[in-house]
XYZ file of C-alpha atoms in Angstrom:
282
model
C 41.263 -22.005 101.836
C 44.207 -22.662 98.479
C 47.390 -24.226 99.652
C 48.991 -21.867 100.532
C 46.833 -20.789 103.142
C 47.080 -23.755 104.427
C 50.885 -23.989 104.866
C 50.552 -20.593 106.496
C 48.458 -22.834 109.460
C 51.338 -25.664 109.209
C 54.246 -22.771 110.349
C 51.603 -21.333 112.888
C 50.834 -24.475 114.549
C 54.427 -24.760 114.464
C 54.988 -21.992 115.949
C 52.134 -22.552 118.395
C 54.171 -25.637 119.423
C 56.865 -23.859 120.711
C 54.862 -21.785 123.100
C 53.816 -24.534 124.577
C 57.211 -25.970 124.882
C 57.980 -22.456 126.368
C 54.670 -22.483 129.157
C 55.950 -25.769 129.624
C 59.308 -24.454 130.800
C 58.924 -21.812 132.990
C 55.570 -24.110 135.069
C 58.355 -26.874 135.369
C 60.790 -24.865 136.097
C 58.309 -21.415 137.990
C 59.850 -20.338 141.624
C 57.512 -18.978 144.449
C 56.696 -18.298 148.283
C 53.642 -19.301 149.539
C 51.953 -16.014 149.754
C 51.444 -12.895 147.474
C 54.401 -13.918 145.563
C 53.143 -17.081 144.324
C 50.178 -15.095 143.205
C 52.406 -12.959 140.960
C 55.002 -16.169 139.531
C 51.717 -17.750 139.161
C 48.432 -15.713 137.391
C 51.392 -14.791 134.612
C 51.474 -18.402 133.853
C 47.605 -18.848 133.709
C 46.778 -16.207 132.047
C 49.584 -16.993 129.007
C 47.972 -19.962 129.257
C 44.262 -18.922 128.801
C 45.697 -17.027 125.337
C 47.013 -20.880 123.937
C 43.826 -22.213 124.413
C 42.359 -19.241 122.548
C 44.398 -19.849 119.668
C 44.430 -23.719 119.398
C 40.530 -22.443 119.344
C 41.253 -20.382 116.412
C 43.012 -22.926 114.193
C 40.559 -25.611 114.852
C 37.468 -23.400 113.574
C 39.673 -22.233 110.389
C 40.816 -26.098 109.423
C 37.185 -27.388 110.329
C 35.526 -24.467 108.036
C 37.692 -24.796 105.257
C 39.123 -27.223 102.113
C 41.286 -28.963 104.077
C 38.128 -30.996 105.449
C 37.486 -32.521 101.954
C 41.514 -34.162 102.168
C 41.608 -37.826 103.651
C 43.119 -38.229 106.791
C 41.915 -34.166 107.953
C 39.484 -35.471 110.901
C 41.925 -37.297 112.464
C 44.563 -33.476 112.265
C 41.198 -32.469 113.945
C 40.159 -34.354 116.120
C 43.824 -34.187 117.076
C 43.705 -30.160 117.220
C 40.392 -30.406 119.647
C 42.130 -32.471 122.077
C 44.733 -29.681 122.217
C 42.244 -27.882 123.169
C 41.407 -29.665 125.463
C 44.906 -30.599 127.122
C 45.423 -26.340 127.680
C 42.514 -26.268 128.940
C 43.316 -28.311 131.852
C 46.575 -26.798 132.082
C 44.708 -23.423 132.730
C 42.297 -25.428 134.854
C 45.407 -26.784 136.950
C 47.636 -23.261 137.448
C 43.764 -22.129 138.257
C 43.911 -24.937 140.996
C 47.414 -24.098 142.261
C 46.468 -20.574 142.880
C 43.651 -21.677 144.619
C 45.398 -23.968 146.440
C 48.004 -21.315 147.503
C 47.796 -19.577 151.153
C 46.665 -16.353 151.539
C 47.642 -14.007 154.064
C 44.222 -12.237 154.248
C 42.523 -11.364 157.737
C 40.031 -13.077 159.263
C 36.228 -12.758 159.843
C 36.123 -10.826 163.063
C 35.764 -12.442 165.621
C 38.748 -15.267 164.968
C 41.754 -15.586 165.739
C 44.596 -13.885 163.749
C 47.196 -16.159 162.024
C 50.254 -16.457 164.542
C 53.580 -17.033 162.472
C 53.758 -20.761 163.602
C 50.085 -20.839 162.319
C 51.030 -19.945 158.856
C 53.587 -21.287 158.715
C 51.503 -25.270 159.340
C 49.524 -23.548 156.472
C 52.011 -22.560 153.937
C 53.501 -26.435 154.655
C 50.466 -27.906 153.853
C 49.978 -25.370 150.405
C 53.299 -26.313 149.280
C 52.466 -29.628 148.485
C 48.957 -29.069 146.729
C 50.489 -26.447 144.521
C 53.207 -28.702 143.605
C 51.067 -31.387 142.018
C 48.803 -28.277 140.191
C 51.711 -27.349 138.364
C 53.010 -31.024 137.226
C 49.703 -31.595 136.196
C 49.916 -28.044 134.756
C 53.023 -28.622 132.806
C 52.788 -32.601 131.628
C 48.905 -30.673 130.111
C 51.003 -28.391 128.340
C 54.241 -30.931 127.016
C 51.038 -33.406 125.329
C 49.933 -29.544 123.479
C 52.694 -28.684 122.807
C 53.217 -32.794 121.058
C 49.620 -32.009 119.441
C 50.688 -28.884 117.812
C 53.782 -31.104 115.544
C 51.616 -33.654 115.218
C 48.416 -31.649 113.611
C 51.056 -29.704 111.385
C 53.036 -33.687 110.223
C 49.284 -35.246 109.217
C 48.466 -31.337 107.214
C 51.485 -31.440 104.996
C 51.667 -35.406 105.081
C 48.456 -35.620 103.526
C 48.772 -31.761 101.708
C 51.941 -33.899 99.981
C 50.174 -37.523 99.416
C 46.949 -35.277 97.957
C 49.881 -33.772 95.345
C 50.834 -37.112 94.968
C 47.195 -38.279 93.918
C 47.210 -35.635 91.237
C 50.238 -36.341 89.540
C 49.443 -39.899 88.716
C 46.007 -38.626 88.119
C 48.244 -35.855 85.198
C 49.771 -38.171 84.150
C 47.506 -41.692 83.388
C 45.285 -38.881 81.458
C 48.821 -38.283 79.598
C 48.332 -40.234 75.721
C 50.671 -43.157 75.471
C 53.889 -42.934 74.472
C 54.068 -43.753 70.713
C 57.078 -46.476 69.778
C 59.476 -43.885 68.340
C 59.308 -42.243 71.879
C 59.899 -44.781 73.867
C 62.757 -45.902 71.060
C 64.734 -42.488 72.040
C 63.778 -43.206 75.680
C 65.279 -46.211 76.011
C 68.076 -45.177 73.889
C 68.983 -41.776 75.584
C 68.684 -43.658 79.456
C 70.497 -46.548 78.746
C 73.622 -44.327 76.335
C 73.418 -41.198 77.374
C 72.885 -38.191 75.324
C 73.612 -34.109 74.280
C 71.554 -32.306 73.409
C 73.487 -29.483 70.163
C 73.024 -26.525 68.236
C 75.264 -25.490 65.467
C 75.358 -23.664 62.422
C 73.800 -24.751 58.993
C 73.620 -22.496 56.269
C 73.497 -19.668 58.907
C 70.124 -21.575 60.401
C 70.301 -22.567 63.914
C 69.481 -25.966 64.139
C 69.203 -28.047 67.352
C 69.237 -31.944 66.967
C 70.456 -34.732 69.358
C 73.060 -37.022 69.599
C 73.030 -39.850 71.391
C 76.826 -41.911 72.479
C 74.802 -45.186 70.770
C 73.616 -43.716 67.968
C 70.559 -44.263 68.229
C 69.280 -41.695 65.795
C 66.400 -38.996 68.133
C 64.423 -36.583 66.343
C 64.839 -32.726 67.900
C 60.605 -33.264 67.680
C 60.694 -36.496 69.584
C 63.215 -34.554 71.797
C 60.632 -32.401 72.116
C 58.180 -34.965 73.130
C 59.969 -35.780 75.643
C 61.084 -33.307 77.605
C 57.463 -32.170 77.767
C 56.001 -34.725 79.703
C 58.447 -34.588 81.843
C 60.414 -37.737 80.766
C 63.700 -36.009 80.197
C 65.954 -33.093 81.509
C 68.779 -31.768 79.933
C 71.782 -29.618 81.934
C 70.997 -26.288 81.235
C 74.841 -24.759 82.618
C 75.716 -25.696 79.517
C 76.264 -24.164 76.084
C 74.096 -25.743 73.412
C 77.789 -25.055 71.612
C 79.024 -26.967 73.719
C 76.077 -29.834 73.959
C 74.095 -30.641 77.170
C 73.778 -33.474 78.590
C 70.162 -35.429 78.406
C 69.594 -37.454 81.565
C 66.054 -39.267 82.618
C 63.458 -38.079 85.251
C 62.199 -40.366 87.477
C 58.920 -39.906 85.621
C 60.623 -41.445 82.202
C 62.301 -44.252 84.480
C 58.312 -45.280 85.604
C 58.004 -45.071 81.879
C 60.474 -47.416 80.684
C 59.395 -50.077 83.059
C 56.165 -49.998 81.075
C 55.554 -52.234 78.283
C 56.965 -50.926 74.825
C 54.214 -49.444 72.935
C 53.314 -52.074 69.463
C 53.972 -50.110 66.064
C 51.307 -48.611 64.845
C 51.428 -49.386 60.702
C 51.343 -46.773 57.957
C 47.665 -45.602 56.759
C 47.915 -46.522 52.827
C 47.907 -42.863 51.393
C 44.542 -42.160 49.042
C 46.932 -41.759 46.262
C 47.971 -45.381 47.112
C 44.701 -46.858 47.131
C 43.334 -45.765 43.914
C 44.309 -47.235 40.544
C 46.649 -45.158 38.945
C 45.721 -43.479 34.687
C 47.694 -46.009 33.510
C 46.437 -49.035 35.321
C 42.928 -47.893 34.398
C 43.903 -47.000 30.682
C 45.630 -50.595 30.432
C 42.615 -52.268 31.979
């Protein structure tokens, strides 16, 4: 599963958390009268809890079969999401228990006396605390489910960000080291600032770098620094007016390292060989 799909999973988990929160509020605030009305009021809550349980299980399976399992920290997210499946299932069980505890007013077996008003009132009074307890337990489990979904969404986001940072660090480490000239140019731009200009000479556009302290920075050196993401320029300004050059965070990190030693010039082949005149003199 590519990273965009994981980002979609994160968004869906946050949506799922919101649905758990909404159901939590509905269960907490449900109002009913013992009897047929209770069945009508609580049954939709039970069906919704079961739907959310199934949705959580689908997300768990998708994450468990995705490349996310290879990312450090993913196990904690998977374990947390599996606990949400448990909490959502317990919420469904609590809602079902509330329906089981509520007094039904059907007729008894033949030979048993039918309930009178006082007996029915007594059965209702006995059932209400039990139902209230089951509904409170269901609300608590739904609250835990919402919290768990948000925790997993945050965990995936954090794990992906850490993986990107590690990848970026590895890429920076793999880049060739700065030359002494590049380091000096970067330091001059960081301390004194500079601008990138384009001027016309003999009908040709010439791009140059001007530093505030007069340090000479060649355009080739600037382009090398820009390619590595060590400097940036304000492209909202025209090159003819001068685009301000700034040092990026990566550039600041590069300056925190020791200055590379200057590379000694390698003698050319022509200089290494004796000249014709020297040979004749000998």
